Amino acid sequence: MSAVAPPVTEQPSGGASAAHQAAQKRRRRRNLLVGWSFILPNFVGFAALTLVPVIGALAISFTDWDSYSTPKWAGLDNFQRLWNDSNFWAALQNTLYYAAGHIPLTLVVSLGLAVLLNQKLRGVHVLRTAFFFPYITSLVAVAVVWNMLLSPESGPVNQFLTFLGIDDPPGWTSSQDWAMPALIITSVWRDMGYYMVLFLAGLQTVPAELYEAARMDGAGAWQRFWHVTLPGLRPTTFFVTVMITVSSFKVFDLVQVMTEGGPGRSTLVLSQLIFREGITQGRFGYASAVSLMLFLICLVITVIQFRMQRRSER
Amino acid sequence: MKLTKNLARIAPLIVAATLTTTACDASGTDSTSSSQGGTVVKIALWNYKTTPEFKALIEGFEAENPGIDVQPVDILADNYPEKVTTMLAGGDTTDVLTMKNVTDYARYATRDQLLPLTDEAAGLDKASYSGLDDYDLDGKYYALPYRSDFWVLFYNKDMVGKEDLSELTWDDYAKLAKKFTKGSGSDKVYGTYLHTWRSVVQAISSAQTGGDQLGGDYAFFKDQYEMALGLQKAKATLPFATASSNQITYDSQLTTGKAAMVPMGSWWAAALLAEKAQGKNDINWGMAPMPQAQNDGKNVTFGSPTAFAVNKKARNADAAKKFVTWASGPKGAAAVAKIGVTPAYTSDKILDTFFSVDGMPADALSRRTMQPTTVQLEMPVSDKTSDIDQILKEEHEMIMSGEKSVDEGVKEMDKRVKDEVQ
């Protein structure tokens, strides 16, 4: 249903015109009010639980606040501190590393799965469900099990690698260099099913005639994928990319359960730093400053993505 | 017709309004008195079901004070400090707050979130308390300890046999650990298990060498790290990397007979007893003093007390104070000793109660273990504690997982504590 006033056709001017315009005005206002009243419950929730806190966080980032006593105005102190805080730079670097691994891998793997499982095969539904399972599994369970799989000495992954003849398999979550790859692998495994479903839905919208036409023109499977499937999926790909990007930059739960930012601070990510500084240490001003940075990073990247999408649509 | 139209306009507003008001109501229905008309004291604590001393204290107190109804507010142990911080920030009125460690205590107290208990503390027999001084903030007290844990060496009596553990140095301990290590593959038993916490190496070396964990010069950790890494290299303990990636519990190492000796806090005794009572393990265990850096007959270890404090915004502050004072006094001590927990207040009588608990190893060595010469606070309290704690933890992981040598790790600790902590 639509809450927008129906388009009004020009009426010939006459004596009734003023009264008519007033009636129109009233109708338009009424429609507007009805429209507002429908989005109001949702908007109240959004404003109270998201909008106000976001603006509040912006204000808090300029103060020194422990969540209890009166906030003290600190000007740019928090941002100056951020500039000199090696934890922040380490966390930023790790977050970028994670995003650089997680975004392309998840995209490729989930798109690949979707294309493979889009065929009319026996048991394909079972497979689709199976690939979706990781996404609905409790994250803590996922983290614990993957930690065990990747255990340096007794884990099956390393036992398999040793069996293949690799003498010095990686230490995974206990090693500075391999902890982040371990996290990326786990998160790709967890997320691929969800984005696969989105791609599957996108694939249904690609018209079958296009494939037929391409086949008539003698296009091979690879060419059909490259010139029909991918362009047809562009809106889905765009949506999925934005979603993965935002979720990569605010990754928290998996890292917290699997490595707690360790070993050392080799997997410390921005959200974790925010949690630690704010909730654990009670430095809400500084934590807000860090979250403002995270917000700006997400914003800039999303704006760039939207720009690129618009350009490619032209 | 007009009525229905108006209704259609107003209905969403009403729904929204109702939702908001009910949400507010839900948080506003706290009562100050119970259904029987007595005073209600709410107490924030963790894992009520698996931490039996809370029940013992609450029931003991209620039996003596029939007019007061103590109600637990159960919080998950892992999130306890964060949860309490958030509660207090939101103006929560829970009367009694359990102080899980002294660092959090200092933070709440300096933020003026706790009621002073200085008068109550003045009336206590200080000589009989362990850990009371740790709550002294410039002559004022905001919490009173009811239990005081310190680190001892738990061991499996069947695996240790006739070896004398009464006056071990760390060298002796390492030799024994290698001796007790046997087998290979899934039959492998380790001589010892060093848990992944940094205190296992750092706090004990601070207590025994006098080094300051907030000082910014951590060369005093080196000997202890060499010892720990030596054990790991000799495969006499489960490697740190495996223990942390498999999230090994220290409990499983002793109770499944995987490790012969495990240094751990005295809180473990009550847990081991409870498991035995439920038939979960039948391990024959005992307690020995922590191995020492110097062989001078002293028993120096580290530990940390646990205390109750009264929320500044408590609804029933007087009753809450009464509970806190009772719990930290001789009667509270007797109540927790009865279930194998080490109280902050000690006397011969309390020790007798502790060792008469069913299943508690009451041999002479265990008894001597429970009377250490010195118990140093696990981590000194200051406004820099949590930042330094984080750095020391991170570098501990790097050293123990072999990512950095001891020298590199210690150098990095020195540097980071100087650079990052303001």
XYZ file of C-alpha atoms in Angstrom, chain A residues 30 34 37 40-41 66-68 81 86-87 144 147-148 151-154 173-177 257-258 260 262-265 275-276 279-283, chain B residues 5 9 12-13 16 82 85-86 88-89 107 111-113 239 241-242 244-247 312-313 386-387 390 393-395 397-398 401 403 412 416 420 422:
74
model
C -3.731 13.537 6.040
C -1.007 8.367 7.962
C 2.112 7.079 11.769
C 6.561 5.899 13.591
C 6.803 2.737 15.730
C 34.141 6.704 32.768
C 30.411 6.031 32.305
C 29.688 7.126 35.846
C 45.932 9.853 21.943
C 50.286 1.784 18.842
C 47.335 -0.452 19.789
C 36.049 -23.806 19.635
C 40.533 -24.017 17.270
C 40.729 -27.744 17.851
C 45.568 -27.113 16.966
C 49.301 -27.061 16.148
C 50.230 -30.500 17.494
C 47.130 -32.613 17.789
C 46.097 -19.573 16.151
C 49.199 -19.890 18.317
C 51.458 -18.293 15.735
C 51.840 -14.601 15.074
C 51.905 -15.065 11.288
C 36.243 -16.237 21.107
C 38.952 -17.743 18.918
C 41.146 -12.898 21.993
C 46.404 -12.965 20.423
C 49.010 -14.227 20.264
C 50.362 -10.909 21.420
C 48.212 -8.467 19.500
C 35.260 -3.136 23.643
C 38.418 -3.340 25.714
C 33.576 -1.702 28.533
C 36.585 -3.294 30.229
C 38.702 -0.270 31.085
C 35.869 2.224 31.390
C 37.401 4.815 29.057
C -10.762 6.548 10.424
C -4.750 7.133 12.666
C -0.165 2.976 15.644
C 0.546 5.769 18.132
C 4.032 2.598 20.095
C 31.942 -5.777 32.412
C 30.511 -1.802 35.254
C 27.502 -1.474 32.961
C 26.646 0.723 37.919
C 26.799 3.086 34.964
C 38.204 1.273 39.963
C 34.833 6.364 40.874
C 32.873 6.811 44.069
C 30.471 3.992 43.291
C 52.871 -27.013 25.138
C 50.264 -23.401 21.958
C 48.230 -26.596 22.297
C 45.630 -22.240 24.356
C 44.304 -23.321 20.956
C 42.465 -26.319 22.440
C 41.298 -24.171 25.356
C 26.472 3.582 46.889
C 22.956 3.496 45.456
C 44.868 -2.826 33.531
C 46.968 -1.362 30.715
C 47.227 -6.277 28.939
C 49.599 -10.799 28.876
C 50.287 -10.208 25.188
C 54.035 -10.562 25.544
C 51.737 -15.300 24.882
C 54.525 -14.404 22.476
C 54.299 -19.850 22.158
C 57.202 -16.434 18.794
C 59.324 -5.545 24.391
C 55.787 -1.009 25.616
C 52.191 3.100 25.922
C 50.683 7.129 30.534
